[in-house]
């Protein structure tokens, strides 16, 4: 099939590559000429493991190309997928980019003779596709829905694992305006054997928020438990989770082997969730619910716990170090998770801002973030971004482990002892052994670690 995708960000490009690999002819539509050129040269404009290789393959095979020419991309498309950003502004979803994209699509539908299905893949609050996108498409095309189709199909890929998630999805949710729209869109996935959930537009929209809010809830629950442990002498939240995870309903046994399902990774305490989805989607769901008269007390608490979690890191440091004014503090890890270059809503950014407010000198390291000027979130922050871990740690009074990159997991206590004055390590992801670090003379503290008895 011929597929046009509006948006060349994480979702647009990864979806484009995965659909091209399924045998479709894909054109990704972007706005930035440099980015488009890069994609057409087989280089992804952001870091995602495995993406460059597959992008190159699809470009060479001519199954994928990028353009800024809307008309060319949409003219013969069977399916037009919208994958533009839907951030939040003051807690509410910002639909400005998707409204513009819908208008641009409508203007093209007007000229096109064939039956085309528009698919909303961006995350949007319930009723957006029906009440906002559909009227815009009808107005600008001058056509009634039915002469074109409409679906809402949320994306469940995880950054850092996006290529695998998109090429090998666990489920595909298709919200259809009518049967004809759904049937044409479902053909895109004929070769994919995973379950397909066919629902109406609103159900598809709310499914995405439910999935993300569930995972965010598990994380905030885990962080609330960590706070209880921190105030209870002799308790380490890691031991608590070991005891909880082994419940066979969480970790089933198959042939006497314990299986660790992916959900377990959300039942760990840390310095909070970030990224382009959980923070904005929980807030957008709460705002939507409020608008329709539903109180979301649980989701509100999930958001609140998460926003306060970076403050816990500062509190732990101050308890150990005292005044942090003019002290050198190093941050290991800036991205919101490992294997991604995404800094959107990363806990590291909040931690840095809190440290700067207290007058600390902040030295940062991240394996993938090399230039401060490449990232909007870092521009204007008076931090020093260094290229190697040693420079971040040298003469530092305290070090925060914020992102669980493999490179950091391998660090032995020696490197902290060698470069820091009286090494204090605050482990925001609990990746280090408390025993080994403490025995080697490091003041080791972390999320969920109560005082010794
Ligand atoms: P992104 O910001 O990385 O990419 C969006 C892209 O759309 C940008 O490159 C932007 O320039 C482009 N764009 C905006 N308006 C355009 C237009 N009119 N024409 C052409 N291009 C246009 O965003 P993303 O992370 O890919 O997310 C896209 C959507 O998917 C969001 O709604 C998000 O919530 C959802 N989503 C994201 C993820 C994720 O992990 N990133 C996962 C699932 C769902």
PDB file of N, CA, C and O in Angstrom, residues 44-99:
ATOM      1  N   UNK A  44      19.133   8.831  10.794  1.00  0.00           N
ATOM      2  CA  UNK A  44      18.011   9.295  11.616  1.00  0.00           C
ATOM      3  C   UNK A  44      18.382  10.596  12.312  1.00  0.00           C
ATOM      4  O   UNK A  44      19.519  10.743  12.765  1.00  0.00           O
ATOM      5  N   UNK A  45      17.452  11.559  12.404  1.00  0.00           N
ATOM      6  CA  UNK A  45      17.781  12.830  13.055  1.00  0.00           C
ATOM      7  C   UNK A  45      17.780  12.759  14.585  1.00  0.00           C
ATOM      8  O   UNK A  45      17.922  13.773  15.247  1.00  0.00           O
ATOM      9  N   UNK A  46      17.580  11.588  15.150  1.00  0.00           N
ATOM     10  CA  UNK A  46      17.637  11.407  16.605  1.00  0.00           C
ATOM     11  C   UNK A  46      18.203  10.022  16.867  1.00  0.00           C
ATOM     12  O   UNK A  46      18.309   9.206  15.942  1.00  0.00           O
ATOM     13  N   UNK A  47      18.576   9.764  18.129  1.00  0.00           N
ATOM     14  CA  UNK A  47      19.187   8.473  18.444  1.00  0.00           C
ATOM     15  C   UNK A  47      18.128   7.453  18.857  1.00  0.00           C
ATOM     16  O   UNK A  47      17.318   7.717  19.755  1.00  0.00           O
ATOM     17  N   UNK A  48      18.121   6.352  18.182  1.00  0.00           N
ATOM     18  CA  UNK A  48      17.262   5.236  18.571  1.00  0.00           C
ATOM     19  C   UNK A  48      17.988   3.965  18.135  1.00  0.00           C
ATOM     20  O   UNK A  48      18.296   3.803  16.942  1.00  0.00           O
ATOM     21  N   UNK A  49      18.302   3.055  19.087  1.00  0.00           N
ATOM     22  CA  UNK A  49      19.096   1.886  18.736  1.00  0.00           C
ATOM     23  C   UNK A  49      18.514   1.107  17.553  1.00  0.00           C
ATOM     24  O   UNK A  49      17.320   0.815  17.531  1.00  0.00           O
ATOM     25  N   UNK A  50      19.369   0.807  16.574  1.00  0.00           N
ATOM     26  CA  UNK A  50      18.973  -0.024  15.432  1.00  0.00           C
ATOM     27  C   UNK A  50      18.276   0.731  14.316  1.00  0.00           C
ATOM     28  O   UNK A  50      18.064   0.179  13.227  1.00  0.00           O
ATOM     29  N   UNK A  51      17.917   1.978  14.558  1.00  0.00           N
ATOM     30  CA  UNK A  51      17.111   2.687  13.554  1.00  0.00           C
ATOM     31  C   UNK A  51      17.915   3.024  12.293  1.00  0.00           C
ATOM     32  O   UNK A  51      17.427   2.822  11.173  1.00  0.00           O
ATOM     33  N   UNK A  52      19.137   3.525  12.470  1.00  0.00           N
ATOM     34  CA  UNK A  52      19.936   3.946  11.304  1.00  0.00           C
ATOM     35  C   UNK A  52      20.082   2.822  10.282  1.00  0.00           C
ATOM     36  O   UNK A  52      19.936   3.041   9.076  1.00  0.00           O
ATOM     37  N   UNK A  53      20.359   1.631  10.785  1.00  0.00           N
ATOM     38  CA  UNK A  53      20.607   0.492   9.887  1.00  0.00           C
ATOM     39  C   UNK A  53      19.353   0.185   9.037  1.00  0.00           C
ATOM     40  O   UNK A  53      19.438   0.026   7.810  1.00  0.00           O
ATOM     41  N   UNK A  54      18.207   0.141   9.711  1.00  0.00           N
ATOM     42  CA  UNK A  54      16.985  -0.196   8.985  1.00  0.00           C
ATOM     43  C   UNK A  54      16.530   0.959   8.097  1.00  0.00           C
ATOM     44  O   UNK A  54      15.968   0.753   7.017  1.00  0.00           O
ATOM     45  N   UNK A  55      16.796   2.179   8.572  1.00  0.00           N
ATOM     46  CA  UNK A  55      16.440   3.346   7.747  1.00  0.00           C
ATOM     47  C   UNK A  55      17.237   3.307   6.446  1.00  0.00           C
ATOM     48  O   UNK A  55      16.683   3.478   5.354  1.00  0.00           O
ATOM     49  N   UNK A  56      18.533   3.065   6.563  1.00  0.00           N
ATOM     50  CA  UNK A  56      19.403   2.974   5.372  1.00  0.00           C
ATOM     51  C   UNK A  56      18.855   1.922   4.400  1.00  0.00           C
ATOM     52  O   UNK A  56      18.760   2.159   3.202  1.00  0.00           O
ATOM     53  N   UNK A  57      18.501   0.768   4.952  1.00  0.00           N
ATOM     54  CA  UNK A  57      17.990  -0.333   4.120  1.00  0.00           C
ATOM     55  C   UNK A  57      16.731   0.117   3.356  1.00  0.00           C
ATOM     56  O   UNK A  57      16.636  -0.088   2.145  1.00  0.00           O
ATOM     57  N   UNK A  58      15.805   0.754   4.052  1.00  0.00           N
ATOM     58  CA  UNK A  58      14.547   1.136   3.387  1.00  0.00           C
ATOM     59  C   UNK A  58      14.772   2.257   2.365  1.00  0.00           C
ATOM     60  O   UNK A  58      14.109   2.303   1.341  1.00  0.00           O
ATOM     61  N   UNK A  59      15.731   3.136   2.657  1.00  0.00           N
ATOM     62  CA  UNK A  59      16.040   4.215   1.700  1.00  0.00           C
ATOM     63  C   UNK A  59      16.666   3.606   0.440  1.00  0.00           C
ATOM     64  O   UNK A  59      16.279   3.931  -0.685  1.00  0.00           O
ATOM     65  N   UNK A  60      17.614   2.687   0.642  1.00  0.00           N
ATOM     66  CA  UNK A  60      18.291   2.049  -0.505  1.00  0.00           C
ATOM     67  C   UNK A  60      17.302   1.253  -1.358  1.00  0.00           C
ATOM     68  O   UNK A  60      17.372   1.256  -2.581  1.00  0.00           O
ATOM     69  N   UNK A  61      16.364   0.598  -0.664  1.00  0.00           N
ATOM     70  CA  UNK A  61      15.367  -0.204  -1.400  1.00  0.00           C
ATOM     71  C   UNK A  61      14.255   0.667  -1.980  1.00  0.00           C
ATOM     72  O   UNK A  61      13.320   0.171  -2.595  1.00  0.00           O
ATOM     73  N   UNK A  62      14.330   1.961  -1.691  1.00  0.00           N
ATOM     74  CA  UNK A  62      13.338   2.946  -2.160  1.00  0.00           C
ATOM     75  C   UNK A  62      11.922   2.655  -1.646  1.00  0.00           C
ATOM     76  O   UNK A  62      10.922   2.981  -2.283  1.00  0.00           O
ATOM     77  N   UNK A  63      11.837   2.003  -0.481  1.00  0.00           N
ATOM     78  CA  UNK A  63      10.512   1.776   0.099  1.00  0.00           C
ATOM     79  C   UNK A  63      10.145   2.906   1.050  1.00  0.00           C
ATOM     80  O   UNK A  63       9.009   3.013   1.500  1.00  0.00           O
ATOM     81  N   UNK A  64      11.133   3.765   1.371  1.00  0.00           N
ATOM     82  CA  UNK A  64      10.840   4.933   2.222  1.00  0.00           C
ATOM     83  C   UNK A  64      11.576   6.150   1.690  1.00  0.00           C
ATOM     84  O   UNK A  64      12.718   6.048   1.240  1.00  0.00           O
ATOM     85  N   UNK A  65      10.893   7.274   1.719  1.00  0.00           N
ATOM     86  CA  UNK A  65      11.573   8.538   1.416  1.00  0.00           C
ATOM     87  C   UNK A  65      10.942   9.640   2.246  1.00  0.00           C
ATOM     88  O   UNK A  65       9.832   9.488   2.766  1.00  0.00           O
ATOM     89  N   UNK A  66      11.681  10.742   2.405  1.00  0.00           N
ATOM     90  CA  UNK A  66      11.145  11.875   3.162  1.00  0.00           C
ATOM     91  C   UNK A  66      11.036  13.071   2.227  1.00  0.00           C
ATOM     92  O   UNK A  66      11.810  13.215   1.281  1.00  0.00           O
ATOM     93  N   UNK A  67      10.052  13.932   2.496  1.00  0.00           N
ATOM     94  CA  UNK A  67       9.844  15.116   1.660  1.00  0.00           C
ATOM     95  C   UNK A  67       9.168  16.211   2.472  1.00  0.00           C
ATOM     96  O   UNK A  67       8.606  15.939   3.540  1.00  0.00           O
ATOM     97  N   UNK A  68       9.229  17.459   1.970  1.00  0.00           N
ATOM     98  CA  UNK A  68       8.411  18.504   2.591  1.00  0.00           C
ATOM     99  C   UNK A  68       7.261  18.873   1.650  1.00  0.00           C
ATOM    100  O   UNK A  68       6.552  19.841   1.870  1.00  0.00           O
ATOM    101  N   UNK A  69       7.100  18.074   0.609  1.00  0.00           N
ATOM    102  CA  UNK A  69       6.075  18.345  -0.397  1.00  0.00           C
ATOM    103  C   UNK A  69       4.801  17.556  -0.064  1.00  0.00           C
ATOM    104  O   UNK A  69       4.673  16.374  -0.378  1.00  0.00           O
ATOM    105  N   UNK A  70       3.884  18.226   0.611  1.00  0.00           N
ATOM    106  CA  UNK A  70       2.632  17.601   1.036  1.00  0.00           C
ATOM    107  C   UNK A  70       1.872  16.988  -0.138  1.00  0.00           C
ATOM    108  O   UNK A  70       1.385  15.866  -0.078  1.00  0.00           O
ATOM    109  N   UNK A  71       1.800  17.801  -1.217  1.00  0.00           N
ATOM    110  CA  UNK A  71       0.988  17.364  -2.368  1.00  0.00           C
ATOM    111  C   UNK A  71       1.509  16.052  -2.944  1.00  0.00           C
ATOM    112  O   UNK A  71       0.758  15.105  -3.144  1.00  0.00           O
ATOM    113  N   UNK A  72       2.835  16.027  -3.164  1.00  0.00           N
ATOM    114  CA  UNK A  72       3.457  14.835  -3.743  1.00  0.00           C
ATOM    115  C   UNK A  72       3.228  13.611  -2.835  1.00  0.00           C
ATOM    116  O   UNK A  72       2.910  12.519  -3.293  1.00  0.00           O
ATOM    117  N   UNK A  73       3.370  13.832  -1.530  1.00  0.00           N
ATOM    118  CA  UNK A  73       3.265  12.706  -0.593  1.00  0.00           C
ATOM    119  C   UNK A  73       1.844  12.159  -0.515  1.00  0.00           C
ATOM    120  O   UNK A  73       1.642  10.951  -0.387  1.00  0.00           O
ATOM    121  N   UNK A  74       0.864  13.074  -0.596  1.00  0.00           N
ATOM    122  CA  UNK A  74      -0.510  12.637  -0.326  1.00  0.00           C
ATOM    123  C   UNK A  74      -1.285  12.216  -1.576  1.00  0.00           C
ATOM    124  O   UNK A  74      -2.295  11.512  -1.477  1.00  0.00           O
ATOM    125  N   UNK A  75      -0.796  12.641  -2.742  1.00  0.00           N
ATOM    126  CA  UNK A  75      -1.544  12.453  -3.990  1.00  0.00           C
ATOM    127  C   UNK A  75      -2.052  11.031  -4.186  1.00  0.00           C
ATOM    128  O   UNK A  75      -3.238  10.820  -4.420  1.00  0.00           O
ATOM    129  N   UNK A  76      -1.165  10.056  -4.064  1.00  0.00           N
ATOM    130  CA  UNK A  76      -1.569   8.670  -4.348  1.00  0.00           C
ATOM    131  C   UNK A  76      -1.676   7.794  -3.108  1.00  0.00           C
ATOM    132  O   UNK A  76      -1.781   6.573  -3.223  1.00  0.00           O
ATOM    133  N   UNK A  77      -1.624   8.415  -1.945  1.00  0.00           N
ATOM    134  CA  UNK A  77      -1.594   7.611  -0.715  1.00  0.00           C
ATOM    135  C   UNK A  77      -2.924   6.888  -0.478  1.00  0.00           C
ATOM    136  O   UNK A  77      -3.996   7.439  -0.719  1.00  0.00           O
ATOM    137  N   UNK A  78      -2.839   5.640  -0.023  1.00  0.00           N
ATOM    138  CA  UNK A  78      -4.046   4.917   0.411  1.00  0.00           C
ATOM    139  C   UNK A  78      -4.347   5.283   1.864  1.00  0.00           C
ATOM    140  O   UNK A  78      -5.499   5.336   2.287  1.00  0.00           O
ATOM    141  N   UNK A  79      -3.259   5.492   2.618  1.00  0.00           N
ATOM    142  CA  UNK A  79      -3.372   5.765   4.056  1.00  0.00           C
ATOM    143  C   UNK A  79      -2.546   7.014   4.361  1.00  0.00           C
ATOM    144  O   UNK A  79      -1.407   7.140   3.902  1.00  0.00           O
ATOM    145  N   UNK A  80      -3.105   7.925   5.162  1.00  0.00           N
ATOM    146  CA  UNK A  80      -2.370   9.135   5.573  1.00  0.00           C
ATOM    147  C   UNK A  80      -2.328   9.136   7.101  1.00  0.00           C
ATOM    148  O   UNK A  80      -3.371   9.259   7.755  1.00  0.00           O
ATOM    149  N   UNK A  81      -1.134   8.938   7.653  1.00  0.00           N
ATOM    150  CA  UNK A  81      -1.006   8.814   9.119  1.00  0.00           C
ATOM    151  C   UNK A  81      -0.531  10.131   9.713  1.00  0.00           C
ATOM    152  O   UNK A  81       0.445  10.725   9.226  1.00  0.00           O
ATOM    153  N   UNK A  82      -1.199  10.585  10.752  1.00  0.00           N
ATOM    154  CA  UNK A  82      -0.766  11.815  11.445  1.00  0.00           C
ATOM    155  C   UNK A  82       0.058  11.410  12.664  1.00  0.00           C
ATOM    156  O   UNK A  82      -0.438  10.717  13.559  1.00  0.00           O
ATOM    157  N   UNK A  83       1.328  11.857  12.702  1.00  0.00           N
ATOM    158  CA  UNK A  83       2.214  11.516  13.835  1.00  0.00           C
ATOM    159  C   UNK A  83       2.937  12.768  14.315  1.00  0.00           C
ATOM    160  O   UNK A  83       4.145  12.753  14.544  1.00  0.00           O
ATOM    161  N   UNK A  84       2.189  13.863  14.456  1.00  0.00           N
ATOM    162  CA  UNK A  84       2.815  15.109  14.930  1.00  0.00           C
ATOM    163  C   UNK A  84       2.712  15.168  16.462  1.00  0.00           C
ATOM    164  O   UNK A  84       1.958  14.417  17.074  1.00  0.00           O
ATOM    165  N   UNK A  85       3.438  16.077  17.055  1.00  0.00           N
ATOM    166  CA  UNK A  85       3.472  16.166  18.516  1.00  0.00           C
ATOM    167  C   UNK A  85       2.170  16.719  19.092  1.00  0.00           C
ATOM    168  O   UNK A  85       1.493  17.542  18.474  1.00  0.00           O
ATOM    169  N   UNK A  86       1.823  16.235  20.298  1.00  0.00           N
ATOM    170  CA  UNK A  86       0.660  16.763  21.023  1.00  0.00           C
ATOM    171  C   UNK A  86       1.089  17.042  22.468  1.00  0.00           C
ATOM    172  O   UNK A  86       0.723  16.300  23.385  1.00  0.00           O
ATOM    173  N   UNK A  87       1.890  18.095  22.657  1.00  0.00           N
ATOM    174  CA  UNK A  87       2.391  18.375  24.023  1.00  0.00           C
ATOM    175  C   UNK A  87       1.290  18.915  24.931  1.00  0.00           C
ATOM    176  O   UNK A  87       0.135  19.031  24.500  1.00  0.00           O
ATOM    177  N   UNK A  88       1.648  19.226  26.165  1.00  0.00           N
ATOM    178  CA  UNK A  88       0.656  19.885  27.036  1.00  0.00           C
ATOM    179  C   UNK A  88       1.106  21.315  27.298  1.00  0.00           C
ATOM    180  O   UNK A  88       2.297  21.607  27.393  1.00  0.00           O
ATOM    181  N   UNK A  89       0.103  22.190  27.381  1.00  0.00           N
ATOM    182  CA  UNK A  89       0.389  23.569  27.798  1.00  0.00           C
ATOM    183  C   UNK A  89      -0.452  23.801  29.046  1.00  0.00           C
ATOM    184  O   UNK A  89      -1.670  23.607  29.012  1.00  0.00           O
ATOM    185  N   UNK A  90       0.202  24.185  30.123  1.00  0.00           N
ATOM    186  CA  UNK A  90      -0.473  24.381  31.420  1.00  0.00           C
ATOM    187  C   UNK A  90      -1.406  23.209  31.749  1.00  0.00           C
ATOM    188  O   UNK A  90      -2.555  23.398  32.135  1.00  0.00           O
ATOM    189  N   UNK A  91      -0.912  22.009  31.524  1.00  0.00           N
ATOM    190  CA  UNK A  91      -1.671  20.817  31.923  1.00  0.00           C
ATOM    191  C   UNK A  91      -2.689  20.348  30.900  1.00  0.00           C
ATOM    192  O   UNK A  91      -3.190  19.245  30.983  1.00  0.00           O
ATOM    193  N   UNK A  92      -3.011  21.195  29.891  1.00  0.00           N
ATOM    194  CA  UNK A  92      -3.999  20.789  28.887  1.00  0.00           C
ATOM    195  C   UNK A  92      -3.297  20.385  27.599  1.00  0.00           C
ATOM    196  O   UNK A  92      -2.233  20.914  27.281  1.00  0.00           O
ATOM    197  N   UNK A  93      -3.920  19.485  26.844  1.00  0.00           N
ATOM    198  CA  UNK A  93      -3.306  19.054  25.583  1.00  0.00           C
ATOM    199  C   UNK A  93      -3.295  20.222  24.595  1.00  0.00           C
ATOM    200  O   UNK A  93      -4.264  20.985  24.494  1.00  0.00           O
ATOM    201  N   UNK A  94      -2.162  20.362  23.882  1.00  0.00           N
ATOM    202  CA  UNK A  94      -2.026  21.426  22.879  1.00  0.00           C
ATOM    203  C   UNK A  94      -2.222  20.781  21.504  1.00  0.00           C
ATOM    204  O   UNK A  94      -1.381  20.017  21.045  1.00  0.00           O
ATOM    205  N   UNK A  95      -3.353  21.117  20.884  1.00  0.00           N
ATOM    206  CA  UNK A  95      -3.695  20.468  19.612  1.00  0.00           C
ATOM    207  C   UNK A  95      -3.302  21.311  18.404  1.00  0.00           C
ATOM    208  O   UNK A  95      -3.708  21.005  17.278  1.00  0.00           O
ATOM    209  N   UNK A  96      -2.499  22.373  18.622  1.00  0.00           N
ATOM    210  CA  UNK A  96      -2.259  23.270  17.485  1.00  0.00           C
ATOM    211  C   UNK A  96      -1.565  22.570  16.313  1.00  0.00           C
ATOM    212  O   UNK A  96      -1.969  22.761  15.164  1.00  0.00           O
ATOM    213  N   UNK A  97      -0.554  21.731  16.573  1.00  0.00           N
ATOM    214  CA  UNK A  97       0.162  21.075  15.461  1.00  0.00           C
ATOM    215  C   UNK A  97      -0.755  20.103  14.719  1.00  0.00           C
ATOM    216  O   UNK A  97      -0.742  20.049  13.484  1.00  0.00           O
ATOM    217  N   UNK A  98      -1.573  19.375  15.457  1.00  0.00           N
ATOM    218  CA  UNK A  98      -2.420  18.373  14.791  1.00  0.00           C
ATOM    219  C   UNK A  98      -3.551  19.057  14.010  1.00  0.00           C
ATOM    220  O   UNK A  98      -3.975  18.580  12.947  1.00  0.00           O
ATOM    221  N   UNK A  99      -3.990  20.215  14.492  1.00  0.00           N
ATOM    222  CA  UNK A  99      -5.035  20.944  13.751  1.00  0.00           C
ATOM    223  C   UNK A  99      -4.475  21.450  12.423  1.00  0.00           C
ATOM    224  O   UNK A  99      -5.144  21.387  11.391  1.00  0.00           O
TER     225      UNK A  99
END
